[in-house]
Short mmCIF file of C-alpha atoms in Angstrom, two decimals:
data_model
loop_
_atom_site.label_atom_id
_atom_site.label_comp_id
_atom_site.label_asym_id
_atom_site.label_seq_id
_atom_site.Cartn_x
_atom_site.Cartn_y
_atom_site.Cartn_z
CA MET F 1 97.81 108.90 108.01
CA ILE F 2 94.81 110.13 106.87
CA ASN F 3 91.06 109.17 107.48
CA LEU F 4 90.28 107.57 103.91
CA ASN F 5 86.52 107.30 104.93
CA LYS F 6 85.91 111.08 104.31
CA TYR F 7 87.10 110.56 100.57
CA LYS F 8 84.22 107.63 100.68
CA ILE F 9 87.04 104.98 100.07
CA ASP F 10 86.02 101.16 100.80
CA THR F 11 89.09 100.09 102.65
CA SER F 12 87.71 96.41 103.68
CA TYR F 13 89.78 94.44 101.17
CA PRO F 14 93.18 94.42 99.91
CA GLY F 15 93.84 96.54 96.98
CA PHE F 16 91.66 99.21 97.60
CA TYR F 17 93.69 101.41 95.96
CA ASN F 18 91.88 100.37 92.79
CA ASP F 19 88.64 102.10 94.29
CA PRO F 20 87.34 104.66 92.21
CA ASN F 21 87.43 107.24 94.81
CA PHE F 22 91.14 106.55 95.73
CA ILE F 23 92.18 106.69 92.12
CA HIS F 24 90.58 110.01 91.79
CA GLN F 25 92.15 111.45 94.92
CA GLU F 26 95.44 109.91 93.44
CA ASN F 27 94.72 111.82 90.31
CA LEU F 28 94.68 115.06 92.17
CA ASN F 29 97.70 114.11 94.17
CA PRO F 30 100.24 111.15 92.92
CA ALA F 31 101.68 110.92 96.71
CA PHE F 32 98.16 109.89 97.71
CA LEU F 33 99.27 106.25 96.98
CA ASN F 34 101.50 106.27 99.94
CA GLN F 35 98.06 106.46 101.97
CA TYR F 36 97.64 102.59 100.79
CA ASN F 37 100.81 101.91 102.42
CA TYR F 38 100.22 103.49 105.63
CA HIS F 39 96.98 101.94 105.96
CA ILE F 40 98.62 98.59 105.50
CA THR F 41 101.35 98.95 107.98
CA ALA F 42 99.19 100.48 110.73
CA LYS F 43 96.37 97.94 110.26
CA THR F 44 95.83 95.68 113.19
CA TYR F 45 95.80 91.86 112.40
CA SER F 46 94.50 89.17 114.27
CA ASP F 47 96.85 86.24 115.33
CA GLU F 48 94.67 83.91 113.25
CA TYR F 49 94.76 86.04 110.28
CA LEU F 50 98.63 86.37 110.78
CA THR F 51 98.98 82.31 110.82
CA ASN F 52 97.09 81.91 107.89
CA ALA F 53 98.55 84.49 105.99
CA ALA F 54 101.97 83.07 106.84
CA ILE F 55 100.94 79.79 105.55
CA LYS F 56 99.79 81.14 102.21
CA ILE F 57 102.94 83.55 101.74
CA ASP F 58 105.29 80.91 102.30
CA ILE F 59 103.71 78.53 99.64
CA ILE F 60 103.24 81.52 97.16
CA CYS F 61 106.80 82.57 97.67
CA GLN F 62 108.42 79.38 97.21
CA ILE F 63 106.76 78.84 93.88
CA LEU F 64 107.62 82.47 92.75
CA PHE F 65 111.05 81.99 93.92
CA GLU F 66 111.77 78.79 92.06
CA GLU F 67 110.07 80.42 88.81
CA LEU F 68 112.41 83.40 89.19
CA LYS F 69 115.67 81.39 89.60
CA LYS F 70 114.74 79.62 86.35
CA GLU F 71 114.45 83.03 84.67
CA ASN F 72 117.91 84.13 85.77
CA ARG F 73 117.38 87.49 84.98
CA GLU F 74 118.93 90.70 86.82
CA GLY F 75 116.70 93.56 87.57
CA ALA F 76 113.49 91.52 88.38
CA CYS F 77 113.06 92.88 91.95
CA ILE F 78 110.11 95.43 91.03
CA ASP F 79 108.48 92.82 88.67
CA ILE F 80 108.59 89.96 91.22
CA ALA F 81 107.34 92.45 94.06
CA GLN F 82 104.42 93.36 91.88
CA VAL F 83 103.58 90.00 90.80
CA LEU F 84 103.67 88.90 94.38
CA THR F 85 101.29 91.64 95.49
CA LYS F 86 98.77 90.76 93.07
CA ILE F 87 98.79 87.25 93.85
CA LEU F 88 98.42 88.05 97.49
CA GLU F 89 95.70 90.54 97.02
CA VAL F 90 93.92 87.69 95.21
CA GLU F 91 94.36 85.21 98.17
CA CYS F 92 92.88 88.41 100.42
CA ILE F 93 96.38 88.90 102.11
CA TRP F 94 97.12 92.44 103.12
CA CYS F 95 100.24 93.63 101.70
CA SER F 96 102.05 96.51 99.89
CA THR F 97 105.06 97.13 97.88
CA PHE F 98 107.90 99.48 98.70
CA THR F 99 110.83 100.99 96.72
CA GLY F 100 114.24 102.10 97.94
CA SER F 101 117.85 101.52 98.24
CA LEU F 102 119.61 98.60 99.38
CA THR F 103 122.92 97.60 100.85
CA GLN F 104 123.96 94.09 100.68
CA THR F 105 126.37 93.29 103.60
CA TYR F 106 128.37 89.87 103.28
CA SER F 107 129.81 87.56 105.87
CA SER F 108 133.16 88.87 106.81
CA ASP F 109 134.75 85.62 106.02
CA THR F 110 133.73 86.24 102.49
CA LYS F 111 135.90 89.15 102.12
CA ILE F 112 133.32 90.53 99.74
CA ASP F 113 132.68 94.39 100.01
CA LYS F 114 129.13 95.56 100.29
CA GLY F 115 126.87 95.62 97.27
CA TYR F 116 124.80 98.90 96.76
CA PHE F 117 121.58 99.60 95.07
CA TRP F 118 120.85 102.96 95.15
CA LEU F 119 119.10 105.74 93.12
CA ILE F 120 120.94 108.20 90.99
CA ASP F 121 118.06 110.38 90.09
CA ASN F 122 118.30 112.11 86.59
CA GLY F 123 114.74 113.40 86.88
CA ASN F 124 113.07 110.15 85.98
CA TYR F 125 112.36 108.29 89.00
CA ASN F 126 113.31 104.42 88.80
CA ALA F 127 113.40 102.56 91.90
CA PRO F 128 117.02 100.90 92.55
CA HIS F 129 115.20 98.06 94.54
CA SER F 130 111.73 96.89 95.32
CA TRP F 131 110.27 94.46 98.04
CA VAL F 132 106.87 93.33 99.68
CA PHE F 133 105.59 94.09 103.34
CA ALA F 134 102.94 91.45 104.18
CA PRO F 135 102.25 90.91 107.71
CA PRO F 136 103.51 88.63 109.60
CA TYR F 137 106.58 89.45 107.25
CA SER F 138 107.99 93.03 107.48
CA ILE F 139 110.15 92.34 104.22
CA ILE F 140 109.56 89.70 101.46
CA ASP F 141 112.09 90.17 99.02
CA LEU F 142 112.36 87.29 96.55
CA SER F 143 115.12 88.68 94.35
CA VAL F 144 117.97 89.81 96.63
CA SER F 145 119.53 86.40 97.17
CA LEU F 146 119.50 86.02 93.30
CA GLN F 147 121.56 89.31 92.64
CA GLN F 148 124.50 88.85 90.77
CA TYR F 149 127.91 89.71 92.21
CA LYS F 150 130.27 90.53 89.50
CA LYS F 151 133.46 91.21 91.20
CA LYS F 152 136.06 88.82 91.89
#
């Protein structure tokens, strides 16, 4: 993690990746956006903050999950992670979005094979799955339980 202060980036609020100085650095190097995630994951949070954040996150996630279920559409992980992130930032909750591969492992009594969401890169990067990190939660994944299992 680099010192963002040397770039005159105000890191005092969630969503500081919208700071003009941050955007300037990101335009020079698109990988600079990773510095935001590094900052969020390395940050120290007070017990009071974590308790209050958990209450807000739980309420927001329940509402979004119910709406997502009504939509009944596949491939919503990126959209719902971005929506959740924006709502949490408005609520002054530190969070960041991550993308990557996912393996679903089912209980052995279901006799269901593992499900895989992985990237087959053809030069146009598209994330196979997305989730949110928002302390006190390491992973908030509103869509994973709604993924369709299409085999018998």
